[in-house]
Amino acid sequence: MAKQYQTLGEFIIDNQADFPYSSGELSRLINSIRLAAKVVNHEVNKAGLVDIIGAYGETNIQGEDQQKLDVYANQKFIQTLTNREIVCGIASEENDDFITIAGCNNDHKNKYVVLMDPLDGSSNIDVNVSVGTIFSVYRRVTPIGTPATKEDFLQPGNKQVAAGYIIYGTSTMLVYTTGHGVNGFTLNPALGSWYLSHPDMKFPENGRIYSINEGNYVHFPEGVKKYIKYCQEEEEDRPYTSRYIGSMVSDIHRNMIKGGIFIYPKSSKAFNGKLRLLYECNPMAYIIEQAGGKASDGFSRIMDIQPAELHQRAPFFAGSKNMVEKAEEFMKKFQ
Ligand code: AHM
Ligand code: MG
């Protein structure tokens, strides 16, 4: 049960009982993520000082190479999860292949794998616009005691046991689900504590915001073109408002609070769209569904897609249930 003004630490302890057979591993995993998120947040907040303290990619005053923030975030999340030996494997949008973690006794005893996009929307960093981290957790399917394999990562989204995002925005928030609804925590940077600011988040069933990169209009499928025109028509509660940050975490976070739809469709240039099924679509879909929203590829549920590759892409239609269903109607009609 969510209590307002609780810290994330208290919340994790209070809710551990939600997992009857849990050995506390999942709680420790969320704890590691909140720690890495604070470290990354600190660095993201300094991004505007690059002209003063040296640009990323250059050598800093101590003679160390400065890293790009997405590389930095990738390393921090991997280090934190690896050092604490909580997971048996990690796959990241930033790495070509997955990493296996043996544990200090080389016993491969951990049961979870994590998939992540360490810094999504990173092209927004240079212009002081919100970015995010996305993570997804699965129970391994291979036997405990053996090294994790690709099979452990190539699971459909409906097998996720937890997923979340961190949004580095006007304030920094961690929003996550373990299959018992969605809760949002805001970081108090002075104290370094996360407070439950958004208990039991709900995606409004209807909305008036549509988020899509309309610059690609000519390349969109007919159903998407027609749906955009529908959003712009003068009718009852329409035209809708167009809002596109270009940072999916921020676009979806706003839509989850205000009601709206986010679309990254396939196009004549990119047959499966741009977003990665495992690192971006599935975790966001799990959060959205847990909040009462809907996520699909335009025709069917995102979380039921059986992935074939780690870096597979998928078209993504996500947000307020009734808006996604309306967009799907157009997709079907103009197939
Ligand atoms: P990234 O993982 O390289 O940052 O790309 C993902 C981002 C999403 O956050 C965002 O919705 C999308 O790319 C924007 O792409 P576009 O500029 O094509 O509209
Ligand atoms: Mg990304």
mmCIF file of C-alpha atoms and ligand atoms in Angstrom:
data_model
loop_
_atom_site.group_PDB
_atom_site.id
_atom_site.type_symbol
_atom_site.label_atom_id
_atom_site.label_comp_id
_atom_site.label_asym_id
_atom_site.label_seq_id
_atom_site.Cartn_x
_atom_site.Cartn_y
_atom_site.Cartn_z
ATOM 1 C CA MET A 1 0.000 0.000 0.000
ATOM 2 C CA ALA A 2 1.474 3.340 -1.067
ATOM 3 C CA LYS A 3 1.769 6.005 1.634
ATOM 4 C CA GLN A 4 2.477 9.536 0.553
ATOM 5 C CA TYR A 5 5.753 11.131 1.704
ATOM 6 C CA GLN A 6 7.297 7.711 2.098
ATOM 7 C CA THR A 7 10.874 7.413 0.935
ATOM 8 C CA LEU A 8 11.693 4.891 -1.774
ATOM 9 C CA GLY A 9 13.712 2.880 0.750
ATOM 10 C CA GLU A 10 10.715 2.586 3.076
ATOM 11 C CA PHE A 11 8.425 1.799 0.163
ATOM 12 C CA ILE A 12 10.652 -1.051 -1.043
ATOM 13 C CA ILE A 13 10.730 -2.632 2.417
ATOM 14 C CA ASP A 14 6.969 -2.219 2.923
ATOM 15 C CA ASN A 15 6.182 -3.818 -0.419
ATOM 16 C CA GLN A 16 8.610 -6.714 -0.344
ATOM 17 C CA ALA A 17 5.738 -8.951 0.778
ATOM 18 C CA ASP A 18 4.185 -8.517 -2.691
ATOM 19 C CA PHE A 19 6.643 -11.181 -3.851
ATOM 20 C CA PRO A 20 5.823 -14.325 -1.914
ATOM 21 C CA TYR A 21 8.890 -16.309 -2.986
ATOM 22 C CA SER A 22 11.246 -13.374 -3.196
ATOM 23 C CA SER A 23 14.600 -13.619 -1.535
ATOM 24 C CA GLY A 24 14.969 -9.836 -1.591
ATOM 25 C CA GLU A 25 16.940 -9.893 -4.851
ATOM 26 C CA LEU A 26 14.449 -7.757 -6.722
ATOM 27 C CA SER A 27 14.393 -5.218 -3.886
ATOM 28 C CA ARG A 28 18.185 -5.073 -3.935
ATOM 29 C CA LEU A 29 18.069 -4.613 -7.686
ATOM 30 C CA ILE A 30 15.717 -1.609 -7.434
ATOM 31 C CA ASN A 31 17.980 -0.257 -4.691
ATOM 32 C CA SER A 32 20.989 -0.454 -7.009
ATOM 33 C CA ILE A 33 19.105 1.294 -9.769
ATOM 34 C CA ARG A 34 18.112 4.171 -7.476
ATOM 35 C CA LEU A 35 21.752 4.544 -6.458
ATOM 36 C CA ALA A 36 23.091 4.551 -10.037
ATOM 37 C CA ALA A 37 20.314 6.977 -11.003
ATOM 38 C CA LYS A 38 21.536 9.485 -8.426
ATOM 39 C CA VAL A 39 25.094 9.258 -9.737
ATOM 40 C CA VAL A 40 23.923 9.732 -13.338
ATOM 41 C CA ASN A 41 21.584 12.547 -12.297
ATOM 42 C CA HIS A 42 24.498 14.401 -10.732
ATOM 43 C CA GLU A 43 26.448 14.158 -13.987
ATOM 44 C CA VAL A 44 23.475 15.055 -16.223
ATOM 45 C CA ASN A 45 22.893 18.186 -14.137
ATOM 46 C CA LYS A 46 26.463 19.305 -14.832
ATOM 47 C CA ALA A 47 26.085 18.883 -18.608
ATOM 48 C CA GLY A 48 25.569 22.634 -19.089
ATOM 49 C CA LEU A 49 29.012 23.278 -17.629
ATOM 50 C CA VAL A 50 30.866 21.457 -20.400
ATOM 51 C CA ASP A 51 32.062 24.726 -21.934
ATOM 52 C CA ILE A 52 33.568 25.637 -18.618
ATOM 53 C CA ILE A 53 35.003 22.326 -17.491
ATOM 54 C CA GLY A 54 35.704 20.853 -20.919
ATOM 55 C CA ALA A 55 33.601 19.175 -23.570
ATOM 56 C CA TYR A 56 32.862 15.489 -23.470
ATOM 57 C CA GLY A 57 35.278 13.589 -25.636
ATOM 58 C CA GLU A 58 38.089 15.961 -24.653
ATOM 59 C CA THR A 59 40.727 15.392 -22.058
ATOM 60 C CA ASN A 60 39.979 17.099 -18.768
ATOM 61 C CA ILE A 61 42.368 19.044 -16.572
ATOM 62 C CA GLN A 62 43.522 15.927 -14.719
ATOM 63 C CA GLY A 63 44.437 14.373 -18.051
ATOM 64 C CA GLU A 64 41.472 11.965 -17.917
ATOM 65 C CA ASP A 65 39.293 11.477 -20.952
ATOM 66 C CA GLN A 66 35.858 13.033 -20.506
ATOM 67 C CA GLN A 67 33.103 10.701 -21.520
ATOM 68 C CA LYS A 68 29.917 11.275 -23.383
ATOM 69 C CA LEU A 69 27.012 11.179 -20.962
ATOM 70 C CA ASP A 70 25.354 8.174 -22.545
ATOM 71 C CA VAL A 71 28.572 6.185 -22.259
ATOM 72 C CA TYR A 72 28.964 7.401 -18.677
ATOM 73 C CA ALA A 73 25.396 6.407 -17.765
ATOM 74 C CA ASN A 74 25.892 2.996 -19.367
ATOM 75 C CA GLN A 75 29.021 2.377 -17.311
ATOM 76 C CA LYS A 76 27.479 3.553 -14.043
ATOM 77 C CA PHE A 77 24.407 1.336 -14.303
ATOM 78 C CA ILE A 78 26.484 -1.670 -15.373
ATOM 79 C CA GLN A 79 29.071 -1.096 -12.617
ATOM 80 C CA THR A 80 26.469 -0.712 -9.896
ATOM 81 C CA LEU A 81 24.592 -3.850 -10.896
ATOM 82 C CA THR A 82 27.777 -5.847 -11.467
ATOM 83 C CA ASN A 83 29.527 -4.867 -8.227
ATOM 84 C CA ARG A 84 26.529 -5.847 -6.166
ATOM 85 C CA GLU A 85 26.146 -9.191 -7.894
ATOM 86 C CA ILE A 86 22.408 -8.950 -8.091
ATOM 87 C CA VAL A 87 21.834 -9.985 -11.683
ATOM 88 C CA CYS A 88 23.212 -12.743 -13.883
ATOM 89 C CA GLY A 89 23.251 -10.643 -17.038
ATOM 90 C CA ILE A 90 22.801 -7.179 -18.520
ATOM 91 C CA ALA A 91 21.907 -6.099 -22.052
ATOM 92 C CA SER A 92 22.149 -2.437 -22.978
ATOM 93 C CA GLU A 93 21.201 -0.383 -25.989
ATOM 94 C CA GLU A 94 24.765 0.939 -25.860
ATOM 95 C CA ASN A 95 26.441 -2.488 -26.149
ATOM 96 C CA ASP A 96 26.443 -4.811 -29.150
ATOM 97 C CA ASP A 97 26.085 -7.924 -27.037
ATOM 98 C CA PHE A 98 24.859 -8.834 -23.556
ATOM 99 C CA ILE A 99 27.150 -9.237 -20.547
ATOM 100 C CA THR A 100 27.062 -12.257 -18.228
ATOM 101 C CA ILE A 101 27.826 -11.842 -14.543
ATOM 102 C CA ALA A 102 29.271 -14.871 -12.814
ATOM 103 C CA GLY A 103 29.371 -13.630 -9.215
ATOM 104 C CA CYS A 104 32.451 -13.728 -6.970
ATOM 105 C CA ASN A 105 32.132 -17.486 -6.373
ATOM 106 C CA ASN A 106 31.719 -18.010 -10.090
ATOM 107 C CA ASP A 107 28.434 -19.737 -9.288
ATOM 108 C CA HIS A 108 26.032 -17.819 -11.600
ATOM 109 C CA LYS A 109 23.472 -18.015 -8.839
ATOM 110 C CA ASN A 110 21.497 -14.815 -9.511
ATOM 111 C CA LYS A 111 18.114 -15.144 -11.121
ATOM 112 C CA TYR A 112 17.387 -11.847 -12.880
ATOM 113 C CA VAL A 113 18.560 -10.195 -16.080
ATOM 114 C CA VAL A 114 18.316 -6.448 -16.742
ATOM 115 C CA LEU A 115 17.874 -4.752 -20.102
ATOM 116 C CA MET A 116 18.285 -1.005 -20.339
ATOM 117 C CA ASP A 117 18.584 2.139 -22.359
ATOM 118 C CA PRO A 118 20.968 4.057 -20.084
ATOM 119 C CA LEU A 119 20.310 7.507 -21.548
ATOM 120 C CA ASP A 120 17.367 7.815 -23.879
ATOM 121 C CA GLY A 121 16.893 10.983 -25.911
ATOM 122 C CA SER A 122 20.556 11.845 -25.502
ATOM 123 C CA SER A 123 20.476 14.290 -28.423
ATOM 124 C CA ASN A 124 18.552 16.561 -26.019
ATOM 125 C CA ILE A 125 21.402 16.905 -23.530
ATOM 126 C CA ASP A 126 23.247 19.659 -25.350
ATOM 127 C CA VAL A 127 20.111 21.807 -25.349
ATOM 128 C CA ASN A 128 19.105 21.359 -21.707
ATOM 129 C CA VAL A 129 16.019 19.267 -22.415
ATOM 130 C CA SER A 130 14.918 16.274 -20.332
ATOM 131 C CA VAL A 131 16.393 12.845 -20.941
ATOM 132 C CA GLY A 132 15.716 9.496 -19.311
ATOM 133 C CA THR A 133 16.920 6.034 -18.362
ATOM 134 C CA ILE A 134 14.722 3.005 -19.086
ATOM 135 C CA PHE A 135 15.105 -0.441 -17.500
ATOM 136 C CA SER A 136 13.408 -3.797 -17.749
ATOM 137 C CA VAL A 137 13.818 -6.889 -15.537
ATOM 138 C CA TYR A 138 13.144 -10.561 -16.344
ATOM 139 C CA ARG A 139 13.591 -13.780 -14.430
ATOM 140 C CA ARG A 140 16.125 -15.946 -16.240
ATOM 141 C CA VAL A 141 14.798 -18.980 -18.115
ATOM 142 C CA THR A 142 18.077 -20.940 -18.124
ATOM 143 C CA PRO A 143 19.033 -22.901 -14.996
ATOM 144 C CA ILE A 144 20.562 -21.092 -12.038
ATOM 145 C CA GLY A 145 24.225 -22.030 -11.754
ATOM 146 C CA THR A 146 24.900 -21.714 -15.488
ATOM 147 C CA PRO A 147 25.954 -18.558 -17.370
ATOM 148 C CA ALA A 148 23.044 -16.461 -18.706
ATOM 149 C CA THR A 149 22.397 -16.934 -22.425
ATOM 150 C CA LYS A 150 20.610 -14.963 -25.126
ATOM 151 C CA GLU A 151 17.432 -16.894 -24.347
ATOM 152 C CA ASP A 152 17.242 -15.155 -20.974
ATOM 153 C CA PHE A 153 17.056 -11.785 -22.738
ATOM 154 C CA LEU A 154 14.874 -12.685 -25.712
ATOM 155 C CA GLN A 155 11.650 -12.965 -23.727
ATOM 156 C CA PRO A 156 8.369 -11.265 -24.651
ATOM 157 C CA GLY A 157 7.497 -8.166 -22.605
ATOM 158 C CA ASN A 158 4.652 -10.001 -20.859
ATOM 159 C CA LYS A 159 7.310 -11.901 -18.898
ATOM 160 C CA GLN A 160 8.767 -8.754 -17.300
ATOM 161 C CA VAL A 161 8.849 -8.774 -13.505
ATOM 162 C CA ALA A 162 9.718 -5.093 -13.177
ATOM 163 C CA ALA A 163 10.275 -2.058 -15.370
ATOM 164 C CA GLY A 164 10.859 1.597 -14.814
ATOM 165 C CA TYR A 165 12.264 4.858 -16.016
ATOM 166 C CA ILE A 166 14.169 7.741 -14.552
ATOM 167 C CA ILE A 167 13.409 11.166 -15.939
ATOM 168 C CA TYR A 168 16.078 13.821 -15.551
ATOM 169 C CA GLY A 169 13.767 16.794 -15.912
ATOM 170 C CA THR A 170 12.871 19.957 -14.034
ATOM 171 C CA SER A 171 13.009 17.525 -11.162
ATOM 172 C CA THR A 172 14.376 13.999 -11.276
ATOM 173 C CA MET A 173 11.883 11.188 -10.895
ATOM 174 C CA LEU A 174 12.002 7.418 -10.735
ATOM 175 C CA VAL A 175 8.812 5.729 -11.895
ATOM 176 C CA TYR A 176 8.519 1.948 -11.744
ATOM 177 C CA THR A 177 6.287 -1.065 -11.553
ATOM 178 C CA THR A 178 6.715 -4.584 -10.260
ATOM 179 C CA GLY A 179 3.298 -5.605 -11.539
ATOM 180 C CA HIS A 180 1.340 -4.009 -8.685
ATOM 181 C CA GLY A 181 0.575 -0.625 -10.214
ATOM 182 C CA VAL A 182 2.921 2.262 -10.922
ATOM 183 C CA ASN A 183 4.520 4.590 -8.390
ATOM 184 C CA GLY A 184 6.595 7.711 -8.973
ATOM 185 C CA PHE A 185 9.312 9.034 -6.652
ATOM 186 C CA THR A 186 10.865 12.490 -6.826
ATOM 187 C CA LEU A 187 14.480 13.056 -5.866
ATOM 188 C CA ASN A 188 15.242 15.678 -3.239
ATOM 189 C CA PRO A 189 18.705 16.598 -4.519
ATOM 190 C CA ALA A 190 19.727 18.269 -1.264
ATOM 191 C CA LEU A 191 19.151 15.081 0.750
ATOM 192 C CA GLY A 192 19.682 12.500 -1.979
ATOM 193 C CA SER A 193 16.400 10.812 -1.032
ATOM 194 C CA TRP A 194 13.534 9.806 -3.286
ATOM 195 C CA TYR A 195 10.041 10.558 -2.002
ATOM 196 C CA LEU A 196 6.802 8.974 -3.125
ATOM 197 C CA SER A 197 5.296 11.957 -4.927
ATOM 198 C CA HIS A 198 3.039 10.126 -7.427
ATOM 199 C CA PRO A 199 1.439 7.093 -5.743
ATOM 200 C CA ASP A 200 -0.550 4.676 -7.891
ATOM 201 C CA MET A 201 -0.224 6.566 -11.186
ATOM 202 C CA LYS A 202 -3.095 6.157 -13.656
ATOM 203 C CA PHE A 203 -3.014 6.819 -17.385
ATOM 204 C CA PRO A 204 -6.166 8.840 -18.224
ATOM 205 C CA GLU A 205 -8.402 6.756 -20.511
ATOM 206 C CA ASN A 206 -8.815 9.713 -22.859
ATOM 207 C CA GLY A 207 -6.504 12.551 -23.693
ATOM 208 C CA ARG A 208 -5.990 15.534 -25.924
ATOM 209 C CA ILE A 209 -2.262 15.361 -26.683
ATOM 210 C CA TYR A 210 -0.660 13.583 -29.629
ATOM 211 C CA SER A 211 3.108 13.150 -29.771
ATOM 212 C CA ILE A 212 4.708 12.158 -33.063
ATOM 213 C CA ASN A 213 7.551 13.460 -35.216
ATOM 214 C CA GLU A 214 5.380 15.004 -37.934
ATOM 215 C CA GLY A 215 8.463 15.927 -39.939
ATOM 216 C CA ASN A 216 8.398 12.328 -41.161
ATOM 217 C CA TYR A 217 4.781 12.675 -42.334
ATOM 218 C CA VAL A 218 5.406 11.840 -46.001
ATOM 219 C CA HIS A 219 7.056 8.564 -45.005
ATOM 220 C CA PHE A 220 4.282 7.437 -42.640
ATOM 221 C CA PRO A 221 1.818 4.621 -43.393
ATOM 222 C CA GLU A 222 -1.607 5.769 -44.595
ATOM 223 C CA GLY A 223 -3.294 4.844 -41.286
ATOM 224 C CA VAL A 224 -0.970 7.162 -39.336
ATOM 225 C CA LYS A 225 -1.448 10.018 -41.818
ATOM 226 C CA LYS A 226 -5.210 9.677 -41.517
ATOM 227 C CA TYR A 227 -5.029 9.490 -37.705
ATOM 228 C CA ILE A 228 -2.963 12.703 -37.594
ATOM 229 C CA LYS A 229 -5.600 14.424 -39.726
ATOM 230 C CA TYR A 230 -8.263 13.087 -37.332
ATOM 231 C CA CYS A 231 -6.336 14.632 -34.389
ATOM 232 C CA GLN A 232 -6.328 17.965 -36.211
ATOM 233 C CA GLU A 233 -10.020 18.046 -37.179
ATOM 234 C CA GLU A 234 -12.403 20.560 -35.629
ATOM 235 C CA GLU A 235 -14.837 18.281 -33.729
ATOM 236 C CA GLU A 236 -16.079 18.059 -30.114
ATOM 237 C CA ASP A 237 -12.809 17.917 -28.116
ATOM 238 C CA ARG A 238 -10.599 18.210 -31.194
ATOM 239 C CA PRO A 239 -8.275 19.492 -32.574
ATOM 240 C CA TYR A 240 -5.857 17.918 -30.111
ATOM 241 C CA THR A 241 -2.653 19.543 -28.965
ATOM 242 C CA SER A 242 0.622 18.431 -30.528
ATOM 243 C CA ARG A 243 3.568 17.973 -28.140
ATOM 244 C CA TYR A 244 6.810 16.273 -29.116
ATOM 245 C CA ILE A 245 9.941 16.579 -27.016
ATOM 246 C CA GLY A 246 11.899 13.931 -28.917
ATOM 247 C CA SER A 247 12.740 12.215 -25.655
ATOM 248 C CA MET A 248 10.315 9.316 -25.307
ATOM 249 C CA VAL A 249 10.507 9.059 -21.531
ATOM 250 C CA SER A 250 9.522 12.720 -21.186
ATOM 251 C CA ASP A 251 6.818 12.536 -23.856
ATOM 252 C CA ILE A 252 5.234 9.469 -22.260
ATOM 253 C CA HIS A 253 5.636 10.768 -18.706
ATOM 254 C CA ARG A 254 3.756 13.947 -19.632
ATOM 255 C CA ASN A 255 1.074 11.989 -21.472
ATOM 256 C CA MET A 256 0.641 9.643 -18.505
ATOM 257 C CA ILE A 257 -0.099 12.626 -16.280
ATOM 258 C CA LYS A 258 -2.205 14.643 -18.714
ATOM 259 C CA GLY A 259 -3.624 12.026 -21.094
ATOM 260 C CA GLY A 260 -2.301 11.523 -24.606
ATOM 261 C CA ILE A 261 -0.845 9.234 -27.234
ATOM 262 C CA PHE A 262 2.771 8.737 -28.306
ATOM 263 C CA ILE A 263 3.458 7.269 -31.733
ATOM 264 C CA TYR A 264 6.723 6.230 -33.374
ATOM 265 C CA PRO A 265 5.439 4.337 -36.411
ATOM 266 C CA LYS A 266 7.204 2.435 -39.108
ATOM 267 C CA SER A 267 7.926 4.515 -42.185
ATOM 268 C CA SER A 268 9.009 4.028 -45.751
ATOM 269 C CA LYS A 269 12.534 4.793 -44.489
ATOM 270 C CA ALA A 270 12.539 2.561 -41.396
ATOM 271 C CA PHE A 271 10.415 -0.526 -41.745
ATOM 272 C CA ASN A 272 10.162 -1.250 -38.021
ATOM 273 C CA GLY A 273 10.339 2.326 -36.838
ATOM 274 C CA LYS A 274 13.211 3.485 -34.663
ATOM 275 C CA LEU A 275 12.569 2.408 -31.097
ATOM 276 C CA ARG A 276 14.060 -0.760 -29.669
ATOM 277 C CA LEU A 277 11.583 -3.394 -28.570
ATOM 278 C CA LEU A 278 13.598 -4.699 -25.610
ATOM 279 C CA TYR A 279 15.154 -1.527 -24.205
ATOM 280 C CA GLU A 280 12.467 1.045 -24.948
ATOM 281 C CA CYS A 281 9.061 -0.298 -26.020
ATOM 282 C CA ASN A 282 8.580 -3.251 -23.646
ATOM 283 C CA PRO A 283 9.486 -1.494 -20.390
ATOM 284 C CA MET A 284 7.413 1.578 -21.280
ATOM 285 C CA ALA A 285 4.544 -0.720 -22.351
ATOM 286 C CA TYR A 286 4.635 -2.554 -19.000
ATOM 287 C CA ILE A 287 4.467 0.723 -17.067
ATOM 288 C CA ILE A 288 1.722 2.081 -19.329
ATOM 289 C CA GLU A 289 -0.422 -1.054 -19.015
ATOM 290 C CA GLN A 290 0.099 -1.173 -15.267
ATOM 291 C CA ALA A 291 -1.217 2.403 -15.164
ATOM 292 C CA GLY A 292 -4.286 1.424 -17.209
ATOM 293 C CA GLY A 293 -3.036 2.603 -20.616
ATOM 294 C CA LYS A 294 -2.355 0.648 -23.774
ATOM 295 C CA ALA A 295 0.724 -0.082 -25.933
ATOM 296 C CA SER A 296 0.778 -1.717 -29.336
ATOM 297 C CA ASP A 297 2.654 -1.849 -32.621
ATOM 298 C CA GLY A 298 -0.407 -0.364 -34.327
ATOM 299 C CA PHE A 299 -2.131 -3.728 -34.615
ATOM 300 C CA SER A 300 -1.367 -5.894 -31.621
ATOM 301 C CA ARG A 301 0.001 -5.789 -28.090
ATOM 302 C CA ILE A 302 3.682 -4.828 -27.910
ATOM 303 C CA MET A 303 4.334 -7.109 -24.940
ATOM 304 C CA ASP A 304 3.214 -10.208 -26.853
ATOM 305 C CA ILE A 305 5.868 -9.886 -29.560
ATOM 306 C CA GLN A 306 8.402 -12.707 -29.348
ATOM 307 C CA PRO A 307 11.765 -10.992 -29.895
ATOM 308 C CA ALA A 308 14.285 -12.576 -32.234
ATOM 309 C CA GLU A 309 17.193 -10.173 -31.741
ATOM 310 C CA LEU A 310 18.523 -8.045 -28.899
ATOM 311 C CA HIS A 311 18.431 -4.781 -30.828
ATOM 312 C CA GLN A 312 15.177 -5.428 -32.681
ATOM 313 C CA ARG A 313 13.029 -2.369 -33.427
ATOM 314 C CA ALA A 314 9.261 -2.048 -33.307
ATOM 315 C CA PRO A 315 6.630 0.530 -34.282
ATOM 316 C CA PHE A 316 5.160 1.977 -31.074
ATOM 317 C CA PHE A 317 1.675 3.340 -30.320
ATOM 318 C CA ALA A 318 1.280 3.987 -26.620
ATOM 319 C CA GLY A 319 -0.778 5.970 -24.175
ATOM 320 C CA SER A 320 -4.388 6.621 -23.215
ATOM 321 C CA LYS A 321 -6.397 3.488 -23.948
ATOM 322 C CA ASN A 322 -9.125 5.077 -26.060
ATOM 323 C CA MET A 323 -6.652 7.104 -28.114
ATOM 324 C CA VAL A 324 -4.498 4.062 -28.907
ATOM 325 C CA GLU A 325 -7.587 2.089 -29.882
ATOM 326 C CA LYS A 326 -8.684 4.893 -32.195
ATOM 327 C CA ALA A 327 -5.240 4.990 -33.858
ATOM 328 C CA GLU A 328 -5.389 1.189 -34.277
ATOM 329 C CA GLU A 329 -8.763 1.555 -36.001
ATOM 330 C CA PHE A 330 -7.141 3.832 -38.583
ATOM 331 C CA MET A 331 -4.204 1.445 -39.010
ATOM 332 C CA LYS A 332 -6.541 -1.449 -39.690
ATOM 333 C CA LYS A 333 -8.810 0.511 -42.021
ATOM 334 C CA PHE A 334 -5.983 1.895 -44.185
ATOM 335 C CA GLN A 335 -3.705 -1.136 -44.132
HETATM 336 P P1 AHM B 1 17.988 7.326 -28.685
HETATM 337 O O1 AHM B 1 17.862 6.053 -27.885
HETATM 338 O O2 AHM B 1 19.072 7.253 -29.705
HETATM 339 O O3 AHM B 1 18.083 8.532 -27.803
HETATM 340 O O4 AHM B 1 16.649 7.440 -29.571
HETATM 341 C C1 AHM B 1 15.392 7.306 -28.986
HETATM 342 C C2 AHM B 1 14.681 8.628 -29.028
HETATM 343 C C3 AHM B 1 13.384 8.632 -28.260
HETATM 344 O O5 AHM B 1 13.543 9.061 -26.943
HETATM 345 C C4 AHM B 1 12.587 9.640 -29.050
HETATM 346 O O6 AHM B 1 11.217 9.459 -28.892
HETATM 347 C C5 AHM B 1 13.029 9.410 -30.449
HETATM 348 O O7 AHM B 1 14.341 8.896 -30.356
HETATM 349 C C6 AHM B 1 13.055 10.657 -31.270
HETATM 350 O O8 AHM B 1 13.434 10.325 -32.572
HETATM 351 P P2 AHM B 1 13.198 11.322 -33.798
HETATM 352 O O9 AHM B 1 14.199 12.400 -33.650
HETATM 353 O O10 AHM B 1 13.407 10.474 -35.010
HETATM 354 O O11 AHM B 1 11.780 11.840 -33.709
HETATM 355 MG MG MG B 2 16.915 5.198 -26.657
#
